[in-house]
Amino acid sequence: MTLSNEPRTRRRRLGVAAAAVGLIAALFTAAPAGATPDPGDSPAAPKKVSKSDAADTRKAIEDGRIPAPDEVVHSDNIEHLTNIPKDALPGTNSDLAFQGKYAFAGNYDGFRIFDISNPKKPKTVAQVLCPGSQNDVSVSGNLLFLSTDSSRSDSSCASTSQPATEKSSWEGMKVFDISDVRNPRYVAAVETACGSHTHTLVPERRNVYVYVSSYAPNAAFPDCQPPHDGISVIKVPRKAPHKAAVVGFPVLFPGSGPDGGGNPGGPTNPGVSKTTGCHDITVLPSRDIAAGACMGDGILFSIKDPEHPKVIDQVQDNVNFAFWHSATFNQRADKVVFTDELGGGGAATCNAEVGPNRGADGIYEIKGHGEKSKLVFKSYFKIPRHQADTENCVAHNGSLIPVKGKDLMVQAWYQGGVSVWDFTNSAKPKEIAYFERGPLSTDELVGGGAWSAYYYNGHIYSNDMEKGFDVLKLHDKRTDPAKRVHLRELNVQTQPEYFGWHD
């Protein structure tokens, strides 16, 4: 293990600030049941590191090159307003969505709703127990959508773990009515092939289309058979969500082989994931386009007909990308940032040995128009702060910071913390702010850290897998114009058009 030799300039604060939790409306539909980890983003079980790596970690802490366990550090231009620890839901925290004054936080045991009208003192208004990883969450109007990507005994919130080899097992999408945010009501369940690892909304006036990303088929799984070379499309009528149903399974990777036309992975491409579906999709409805991060492939596709998306371009990086994880358009929609989740989110990859180009972001420019558009690689970005070999760290979920004429992004890096970076110059991206905690352990690799970090109405909100819900504030002239942008709703994988656009 090699850590940076230079102490980092940062503000230090010992401990983790805890805010008043406020009113808790916990909706227990059954006794707590442990969610079954899925094969994708769940942190790996703790494992010992070598004595020399453990000693190097302790020495790096003594020298000020990394923060100590439970120590909070950040750049001068970012402020940590508060942290809300986990409460009734003990599972791993996952993704975030926003609507009005509320933040919706996924957890492998269900989801939690915060009132963020005062970002310095978020209040819990509901905690819903409904086990099933990852429980990625999104909202549209009065509906909340929850992904289940672990095999369960049934579709209820009282389900228990059950092997995927059993035909009766269930995994897929759940739909809740949140017209009363203090009392979410479970209204629909839709089973999908291979479950729902993540999902993306394509909202319309009367219906909400849901693109369901899932992967890892197996001939022994009755409901997850190979080839699994596409996505499930669910149509949810807003006025009758109980009628939600799968309306198609568009094939994104057609091919003549048994596994379709995606990346074959190893041994053809050693160290690269075989494409058996998509991990995450980001849509830009105002321009009828989407970008898919699909294991071994990155794709650009048209969603003019939301039930029948059409692939425009397909790219691979068989040198530095191991697992295409997520995608983000810039505001002009002439760039896409793809992330590589090297090690599945459970490995220590932010160090000198792995280097700056693996487990990083890949910046691609979009050349051409319409169905002739092509993705052209420009550069990689990775946080410049080396982490210990006891810290899982890799590029993960983030969002744009809306500043006109600039390409700015905030992003989670697990135990690498939260990074704010500028990719206006596609060839020379740079970090401009950061926030992180010290390692969870100095002698074991323990999974944790920021799962998602998103900018919403003047603040950054981050869901730390173990430590809870963090609220950050930027104080920087480069990002200050974003404070004037206010949204009524934000699902990051359904990107808004912040300023309008012109061809």
Coordinates of C-alpha atoms in Angstrom, one line a residue:
M1 CA 0.0 0.0 0.0
T2 CA 1.3 3.4 -1.0
L3 CA -0.3 6.6 0.4
S4 CA 0.2 10.2 -0.6
N5 CA 3.4 11.5 1.0
E6 CA 2.0 15.1 1.4
P7 CA -0.3 15.9 4.4
R8 CA -3.6 17.3 3.1
T9 CA -4.8 20.8 3.8
R10 CA -8.2 20.4 5.4
R11 CA -10.5 21.4 8.2
R12 CA -10.5 18.8 11.0
R13 CA -13.4 17.9 13.3
L14 CA -13.3 15.0 15.6
G15 CA -16.3 12.8 15.9
V16 CA -19.5 12.7 13.8
A17 CA -22.0 15.5 14.5
A18 CA -25.5 14.1 15.4
A19 CA -28.6 16.2 14.8
A20 CA -31.9 15.9 16.5
V21 CA -33.8 13.2 14.8
G22 CA -37.3 14.8 15.3
L23 CA -40.6 13.1 14.9
I24 CA -40.3 9.4 13.9
A25 CA -43.3 7.8 12.3
A26 CA -42.0 4.2 11.9
L27 CA -44.3 2.0 9.9
F28 CA -43.5 -1.6 10.8
T29 CA -45.3 -4.0 8.6
A30 CA -43.6 -7.0 10.2
A31 CA -40.8 -7.8 12.6
P32 CA -37.5 -6.7 11.2
A33 CA -35.9 -9.1 8.8
G34 CA -32.4 -8.9 7.5
A35 CA -32.1 -7.9 3.9
T36 CA -30.1 -10.4 1.7
P37 CA -27.0 -8.7 0.2
D38 CA -27.0 -8.7 -3.6
P39 CA -24.0 -9.3 -5.9
G40 CA -23.5 -5.8 -7.0
D41 CA -23.1 -2.8 -4.7
S42 CA -23.3 -4.4 -1.3
P43 CA -20.1 -4.0 0.7
A44 CA -17.9 -7.0 1.1
A45 CA -17.6 -8.8 4.5
P46 CA -14.9 -7.4 6.7
K47 CA -11.5 -9.0 6.0
K48 CA -8.1 -8.6 7.6
V49 CA -5.4 -6.7 5.7
S50 CA -1.7 -7.6 6.0
K51 CA 0.2 -6.4 9.1
S52 CA 2.3 -4.1 6.9
D53 CA -0.8 -2.5 5.4
A54 CA -2.3 -2.0 8.8
A55 CA 0.9 -0.5 10.1
D56 CA 1.1 1.8 7.0
T57 CA -2.5 2.9 7.7
R58 CA -1.7 3.8 11.3
K59 CA 1.5 5.6 10.2
A60 CA -0.5 7.6 7.6
I61 CA -2.9 8.7 10.3
E62 CA -0.1 9.7 12.6
D63 CA 1.5 11.8 9.8
G64 CA -1.8 13.5 8.9
R65 CA -2.0 11.9 5.4
I66 CA -5.4 10.4 6.1
P67 CA -7.9 11.2 8.9
A68 CA -8.3 9.0 11.9
P69 CA -11.3 6.7 12.4
D70 CA -14.5 8.8 13.0
E71 CA -12.5 12.0 12.2
V72 CA -14.3 14.3 9.7
V73 CA -12.1 16.3 7.3
H74 CA -13.0 18.6 4.4
S75 CA -11.7 21.4 2.1
D76 CA -12.0 25.0 3.3
N77 CA -14.9 25.7 0.8
I78 CA -17.2 23.0 2.1
E79 CA -19.1 22.9 5.4
H80 CA -20.6 19.9 7.2
L81 CA -23.9 21.0 8.5
T82 CA -25.2 17.9 10.2
N83 CA -25.3 14.1 10.3
I84 CA -28.4 12.0 11.1
P85 CA -27.4 8.5 12.2
K86 CA -29.4 5.4 11.2
D87 CA -32.3 4.7 13.4
A88 CA -35.1 2.1 13.0
L89 CA -33.6 0.7 9.8
P90 CA -30.2 -0.9 10.6
G91 CA -29.4 -2.0 7.0
T92 CA -27.0 -0.5 4.5
N93 CA -28.1 3.0 3.4
S94 CA -28.4 3.3 -0.4
D95 CA -29.8 5.9 -2.9
L96 CA -31.6 9.2 -2.5
A97 CA -34.5 11.1 -4.2
F98 CA -36.1 14.5 -3.5
Q99 CA -39.4 16.2 -3.8
G100 CA -40.3 19.6 -2.4
K101 CA -39.0 19.8 1.2
Y102 CA -38.5 16.1 1.5
A103 CA -35.6 13.7 0.9
F104 CA -36.2 10.0 0.4
A105 CA -33.4 7.7 1.5
G106 CA -33.1 4.1 0.6
N107 CA -31.9 1.4 3.0
Y108 CA -31.6 -2.3 2.5
D109 CA -34.3 -2.7 5.2
G110 CA -36.7 -0.1 3.7
F111 CA -36.7 3.6 3.3
R112 CA -36.7 6.8 5.4
I113 CA -38.2 10.2 4.7
F114 CA -36.6 13.4 5.9
D115 CA -38.1 16.9 6.1
I116 CA -35.2 19.0 4.9
S117 CA -37.0 22.4 5.0
N118 CA -34.2 23.3 7.5
P119 CA -31.2 21.6 6.0
K120 CA -29.3 22.2 9.3
K121 CA -31.8 20.2 11.2
P122 CA -33.5 17.5 9.1
K123 CA -36.4 15.8 10.7
T124 CA -37.5 12.2 10.2
V125 CA -41.1 12.0 9.2
A126 CA -41.4 8.2 8.3
Q127 CA -39.3 5.0 8.4
V128 CA -40.8 2.2 6.4
L129 CA -39.6 -1.4 7.0
C130 CA -39.6 -3.3 3.7
P131 CA -36.5 -5.5 3.4
G132 CA -34.9 -6.2 0.0
S133 CA -31.7 -4.9 -1.3
Q134 CA -30.8 -2.4 -2.7
N135 CA -34.0 -0.5 -2.2
D136 CA -33.0 2.2 -4.6
V137 CA -35.7 4.8 -4.4
S138 CA -37.3 7.4 -6.7
V139 CA -40.4 9.6 -6.6
S140 CA -42.8 11.1 -9.1
G141 CA -45.9 13.0 -8.0
N142 CA -47.7 10.9 -5.4
L143 CA -45.8 7.7 -6.2
L144 CA -42.6 6.3 -4.7
F145 CA -40.7 3.5 -6.5
L146 CA -38.5 0.9 -4.7
S147 CA -36.1 -1.6 -6.3
T148 CA -35.8 -5.1 -4.9
D149 CA -32.7 -7.1 -6.1
S150 CA -32.6 -9.9 -3.6
S151 CA -34.7 -13.1 -3.8
R152 CA -37.6 -12.9 -1.4
S153 CA -40.3 -15.3 -0.3
D154 CA -43.0 -13.0 -1.7
S155 CA -43.6 -9.4 -2.7
S156 CA -44.8 -8.2 0.7
C157 CA -42.8 -6.0 3.2
A158 CA -43.0 -9.0 5.5
S159 CA -41.0 -11.3 3.1
T160 CA -38.0 -13.3 4.1
S161 CA -34.9 -14.4 2.1
Q162 CA -35.5 -17.3 -0.2
P163 CA -33.2 -18.9 -2.8
A164 CA -33.5 -17.6 -6.4
T165 CA -33.5 -21.3 -7.5
E166 CA -37.1 -21.6 -6.2
K167 CA -39.7 -20.6 -8.8
S168 CA -42.0 -19.0 -6.2
S169 CA -39.3 -16.5 -5.2
W170 CA -40.0 -12.8 -6.0
E171 CA -37.9 -9.7 -6.8
G172 CA -38.7 -6.6 -8.8
M173 CA -40.4 -3.2 -8.3
K174 CA -42.6 -2.0 -5.5
V175 CA -44.8 1.1 -5.7
F176 CA -46.0 3.2 -2.7
D177 CA -48.5 6.0 -2.5
I178 CA -46.9 9.0 -0.7
S179 CA -49.7 11.5 -0.9
D180 CA -49.4 11.4 2.9
V181 CA -45.6 11.3 3.4
R182 CA -46.0 10.4 7.1
N183 CA -47.9 7.2 6.1
P184 CA -46.7 5.8 2.8
R185 CA -49.1 3.1 1.5
Y186 CA -47.9 0.1 -0.4
V187 CA -50.0 -0.2 -3.6
A188 CA -48.3 -2.3 -6.2
A189 CA -45.6 -4.9 -6.9
V190 CA -44.3 -5.9 -10.3
E191 CA -41.9 -8.9 -10.7
T192 CA -39.1 -8.4 -13.2
A193 CA -36.6 -10.7 -14.7
C194 CA -33.5 -10.9 -12.5
G195 CA -35.1 -8.4 -10.1
S196 CA -34.4 -4.7 -10.0
H197 CA -30.9 -3.7 -9.1
T198 CA -31.6 0.0 -10.0
H199 CA -34.4 1.7 -11.9
T200 CA -34.9 4.9 -13.8
L201 CA -38.2 6.9 -14.3
V202 CA -39.4 8.3 -17.6
P203 CA -42.3 10.3 -16.4
E204 CA -45.3 11.4 -18.5
R205 CA -48.5 13.2 -17.6
R206 CA -50.7 10.1 -17.4
N207 CA -48.1 7.3 -16.9
V208 CA -44.7 6.7 -15.4
Y209 CA -42.4 4.4 -17.4
V210 CA -39.8 2.6 -15.3
Y211 CA -36.6 1.2 -16.9
V212 CA -35.5 -1.6 -14.7
S213 CA -31.8 -2.5 -14.7
S214 CA -30.7 -6.0 -13.5
Y215 CA -28.1 -8.5 -14.4
A216 CA -26.3 -11.8 -13.5
P217 CA -28.6 -14.4 -15.0
N218 CA -28.2 -18.0 -14.2
A219 CA -29.6 -21.1 -15.8
A220 CA -30.5 -22.4 -12.3
F221 CA -32.7 -19.3 -11.7
P222 CA -36.2 -19.8 -13.1
D223 CA -36.9 -16.1 -13.2
C224 CA -33.5 -14.9 -14.3
Q225 CA -32.5 -16.9 -17.4
P226 CA -29.7 -16.1 -19.8
P227 CA -29.3 -14.4 -22.2
H228 CA -30.4 -11.3 -20.2
D229 CA -29.4 -8.7 -22.7
G230 CA -32.0 -6.0 -22.1
I231 CA -34.1 -4.1 -19.6
S232 CA -37.6 -4.5 -18.3
V233 CA -40.0 -1.6 -19.0
I234 CA -42.9 -1.1 -16.6
K235 CA -45.8 1.2 -17.3
V236 CA -47.5 2.7 -14.2
P237 CA -50.8 4.6 -14.6
R238 CA -50.7 7.5 -12.2
K239 CA -54.4 7.3 -11.4
A240 CA -54.3 3.5 -11.1
P241 CA -50.8 2.4 -9.9
H242 CA -52.2 -1.0 -8.9
K243 CA -52.4 -1.7 -12.7
A244 CA -48.6 -1.4 -13.1
A245 CA -47.2 -4.0 -15.4
V246 CA -44.2 -5.0 -17.5
V247 CA -44.9 -3.8 -21.1
G248 CA -41.7 -5.0 -22.7
F249 CA -38.2 -6.2 -22.5
P250 CA -36.2 -4.4 -25.2
V251 CA -33.0 -6.1 -26.2
L252 CA -30.1 -3.6 -26.0
F253 CA -27.4 -6.0 -27.0
P254 CA -28.6 -8.2 -29.8
G255 CA -26.2 -10.9 -30.9
S256 CA -26.1 -14.4 -32.3
G257 CA -24.4 -16.0 -29.3
P258 CA -26.0 -17.4 -26.2
D259 CA -25.2 -14.2 -24.3
G260 CA -26.2 -11.6 -26.8
G261 CA -24.0 -8.9 -28.3
G262 CA -22.5 -7.2 -25.2
N263 CA -19.0 -7.3 -23.9
P264 CA -18.0 -11.0 -23.5
G265 CA -15.7 -10.2 -20.6
G266 CA -12.9 -12.6 -19.7
P267 CA -11.0 -14.5 -21.0
T268 CA -11.5 -12.4 -24.1
N269 CA -11.2 -9.2 -22.1
P270 CA -9.5 -10.1 -18.8
G271 CA -10.7 -8.2 -15.7
V272 CA -13.8 -6.8 -17.5
S273 CA -17.4 -7.7 -16.6
K274 CA -19.4 -9.8 -19.1
T275 CA -22.4 -7.8 -20.1
T276 CA -25.6 -9.6 -19.0
G277 CA -27.8 -6.5 -18.6
C278 CA -27.4 -3.0 -17.4
H279 CA -26.4 -1.7 -14.0
D280 CA -27.9 1.9 -14.2
I281 CA -29.5 4.1 -16.8
T282 CA -29.8 7.9 -16.9
V283 CA -32.4 9.6 -19.0
L284 CA -32.7 13.1 -20.2
P285 CA -36.4 13.3 -21.1
S286 CA -36.3 16.8 -22.6
R287 CA -34.0 15.5 -25.4
D288 CA -35.4 12.0 -25.6
I289 CA -32.0 10.4 -24.9
A290 CA -30.5 8.1 -22.3
A291 CA -27.1 6.8 -21.3
G292 CA -26.7 3.2 -20.0
A293 CA -23.9 1.9 -17.8
C294 CA -24.1 -1.8 -18.6
M295 CA -21.4 -3.8 -16.9
G296 CA -18.9 -4.2 -19.8
D297 CA -20.5 -1.5 -22.1
G298 CA -21.5 2.1 -22.2
I299 CA -24.4 2.9 -24.5
L300 CA -26.2 5.9 -25.8
F301 CA -29.8 5.4 -26.9
S302 CA -33.0 7.2 -28.0
I303 CA -36.1 7.1 -25.9
K304 CA -38.4 8.9 -28.3
D305 CA -40.7 5.9 -27.9
P306 CA -40.2 5.2 -24.2
E307 CA -41.6 1.6 -24.6
H308 CA -39.0 0.8 -27.3
P309 CA -35.7 2.5 -26.6
K310 CA -33.2 2.3 -29.5
V311 CA -29.4 2.1 -29.1
I312 CA -27.5 4.8 -31.0
D313 CA -23.9 4.0 -29.9
Q314 CA -22.1 1.4 -27.9
V315 CA -18.5 1.8 -26.5
Q316 CA -16.1 -0.3 -24.4
D317 CA -13.0 0.3 -22.4
N318 CA -11.2 -3.0 -22.0
V319 CA -8.1 -1.4 -20.6
N320 CA -9.2 0.5 -17.6
F321 CA -13.0 -0.1 -17.0
A322 CA -14.0 -3.2 -15.1
F323 CA -17.7 -2.5 -14.5
W324 CA -19.7 0.3 -16.1
H325 CA -21.8 1.5 -13.1
S326 CA -23.6 4.7 -13.8
A327 CA -23.9 7.7 -16.2
T328 CA -24.4 11.4 -16.0
F329 CA -25.0 13.9 -18.8
N330 CA -23.6 17.4 -18.7
Q331 CA -26.1 20.3 -19.1
R332 CA -25.6 20.7 -22.8
A333 CA -25.9 17.0 -23.3
D334 CA -22.7 16.9 -25.3
K335 CA -20.9 14.9 -22.7
V336 CA -21.5 11.8 -20.6
V337 CA -19.6 10.9 -17.4
F338 CA -19.5 7.1 -16.9
T339 CA -18.3 5.6 -13.6
D340 CA -16.3 2.4 -13.2
E341 CA -17.1 0.4 -10.1
L342 CA -13.9 -1.6 -9.9
G343 CA -14.1 -4.3 -7.3
G344 CA -17.9 -4.0 -7.0
G345 CA -17.7 -1.3 -4.3
G346 CA -16.0 -3.6 -1.8
A347 CA -12.4 -3.1 -2.6
A348 CA -9.6 -0.6 -1.8
T349 CA -8.9 1.0 -5.2
C350 CA -8.1 4.6 -4.4
N351 CA -4.3 4.1 -3.9
A352 CA -1.1 4.4 -5.9
E353 CA -1.1 0.7 -6.9
V354 CA -4.4 0.9 -8.7
G355 CA -3.5 4.3 -10.1
P356 CA -5.5 7.2 -11.5
N357 CA -7.3 5.6 -14.4
R358 CA -9.0 2.5 -12.9
G359 CA -12.0 2.7 -10.6
A360 CA -12.4 6.2 -12.0
D361 CA -14.8 8.3 -14.1
G362 CA -14.6 8.2 -17.8
I363 CA -15.5 11.5 -19.6
Y364 CA -16.9 11.0 -23.1
E365 CA -18.0 13.7 -25.5
I366 CA -21.0 13.2 -27.8
K367 CA -20.2 14.0 -31.4
G368 CA -22.8 14.3 -34.1
H369 CA -26.6 14.6 -33.8
G370 CA -29.6 12.3 -33.4
E371 CA -29.1 8.7 -34.4
K372 CA -25.6 9.5 -35.8
S373 CA -24.3 10.5 -32.4
K374 CA -21.0 8.9 -31.2
L375 CA -19.4 8.7 -27.8
V376 CA -15.7 9.8 -27.9
F377 CA -13.4 9.3 -24.9
K378 CA -11.6 12.3 -23.6
S379 CA -10.1 11.6 -20.1
Y380 CA -10.4 9.9 -16.7
F381 CA -11.1 11.6 -13.3
K382 CA -10.3 10.1 -10.0
I383 CA -10.1 11.7 -6.6
P384 CA -6.5 12.8 -5.9
R385 CA -6.5 11.8 -2.2
H386 CA -5.1 8.3 -1.7
Q387 CA -7.1 6.2 0.8
A388 CA -6.0 3.3 3.0
D389 CA -6.1 -0.3 2.1
T390 CA -8.8 -0.7 4.8
E391 CA -11.1 1.6 2.9
N392 CA -13.4 0.6 0.1
C393 CA -13.2 3.4 -2.4
V394 CA -14.3 3.7 -6.0
A395 CA -16.3 6.1 -8.2
H396 CA -20.0 5.9 -7.3
N397 CA -23.3 8.0 -7.5
G398 CA -23.3 11.7 -8.1
S399 CA -25.1 14.6 -9.8
L400 CA -24.6 17.8 -11.6
I401 CA -24.3 21.1 -9.8
P402 CA -26.3 23.5 -12.0
V403 CA -24.0 26.4 -13.0
K404 CA -24.7 27.8 -16.5
G405 CA -21.7 27.4 -18.8
K406 CA -19.9 25.0 -16.5
D407 CA -19.7 21.3 -16.0
L408 CA -19.6 20.7 -12.3
M409 CA -20.4 17.5 -10.4
V410 CA -20.7 16.2 -6.9
Q411 CA -20.0 12.5 -6.4
A412 CA -19.8 9.8 -3.8
W413 CA -16.7 7.6 -3.5
Y414 CA -17.7 5.3 -0.6
Q415 CA -14.9 5.7 2.0
G416 CA -13.2 8.2 -0.3
G417 CA -16.0 10.5 0.8
V418 CA -17.7 13.2 -1.3
S419 CA -15.9 15.0 -4.1
V420 CA -16.9 18.1 -6.0
W421 CA -15.1 18.4 -9.4
D422 CA -15.0 20.4 -12.6
F423 CA -15.0 18.7 -16.1
T424 CA -15.7 21.8 -18.1
N425 CA -12.4 21.0 -19.9
S426 CA -13.1 17.4 -20.8
A427 CA -9.4 16.7 -21.1
K428 CA -8.4 18.2 -17.7
P429 CA -10.9 17.5 -15.0
K430 CA -10.0 18.7 -11.5
E431 CA -11.4 18.4 -7.9
I432 CA -12.5 21.7 -6.3
A433 CA -13.9 20.5 -2.9
Y434 CA -14.1 17.4 -0.8
F435 CA -15.5 15.9 2.4
E436 CA -14.6 12.6 4.0
R437 CA -14.3 10.6 7.2
G438 CA -11.4 8.4 8.4
P439 CA -11.5 4.7 7.8
L440 CA -14.0 2.5 9.7
S441 CA -11.1 0.3 10.7
T442 CA -7.3 0.4 10.7
D443 CA -6.7 -3.4 10.5
E444 CA -9.8 -4.7 8.5
L445 CA -11.3 -3.8 5.2
V446 CA -14.8 -2.8 6.3
G447 CA -17.4 -1.7 3.7
G448 CA -18.9 1.8 4.2
G449 CA -18.8 5.4 3.1
A450 CA -20.9 7.6 0.9
W451 CA -23.2 5.7 -1.4
S452 CA -24.8 8.8 -3.1
A453 CA -24.0 12.5 -3.0
Y454 CA -26.4 14.8 -4.8
Y455 CA -26.9 18.6 -5.1
Y456 CA -30.5 19.7 -4.4
N457 CA -31.7 23.3 -4.0
G458 CA -28.5 24.8 -2.5
H459 CA -27.2 21.9 -0.5
I460 CA -25.4 18.6 -1.0
Y461 CA -27.1 15.5 0.6
S462 CA -25.2 12.3 1.0
N463 CA -26.3 8.9 2.2
D464 CA -23.4 7.2 4.1
M465 CA -23.9 3.4 4.1
E466 CA -23.0 3.2 7.8
K467 CA -22.8 6.6 9.3
G468 CA -26.2 8.0 8.1
F469 CA -27.5 11.1 6.3
D470 CA -25.1 14.0 5.8
V471 CA -25.9 17.6 4.8
L472 CA -23.1 19.7 3.3
K473 CA -22.9 23.3 2.1
L474 CA -20.6 24.7 -0.5
H475 CA -19.0 28.2 -0.2
D476 CA -17.3 28.8 -3.5
K477 CA -17.8 31.4 -6.2
R478 CA -17.6 28.7 -8.9
T479 CA -20.6 26.9 -7.5
D480 CA -22.5 29.8 -5.8
P481 CA -24.7 30.5 -8.9
A482 CA -26.3 27.1 -8.5
K483 CA -28.1 28.4 -5.3
R484 CA -30.5 30.2 -7.6
V485 CA -31.7 27.0 -9.2
H486 CA -34.7 25.4 -7.4
L487 CA -36.4 22.1 -8.4
R488 CA -39.7 20.7 -7.3
E489 CA -38.4 17.2 -7.7
L490 CA -35.1 15.4 -8.3
N491 CA -34.4 11.8 -9.3
V492 CA -30.8 12.0 -10.4
Q493 CA -31.2 9.2 -13.0
T494 CA -34.0 11.3 -14.5
Q495 CA -32.0 14.4 -15.3
P496 CA -33.8 17.8 -15.4
E497 CA -33.2 20.4 -18.0
Y498 CA -31.9 23.2 -15.7
F499 CA -31.6 26.1 -18.2
G500 CA -33.2 25.0 -21.5
W501 CA -31.2 24.2 -24.5
H502 CA -30.6 25.1 -28.2
D503 CA -29.2 23.0 -31.0

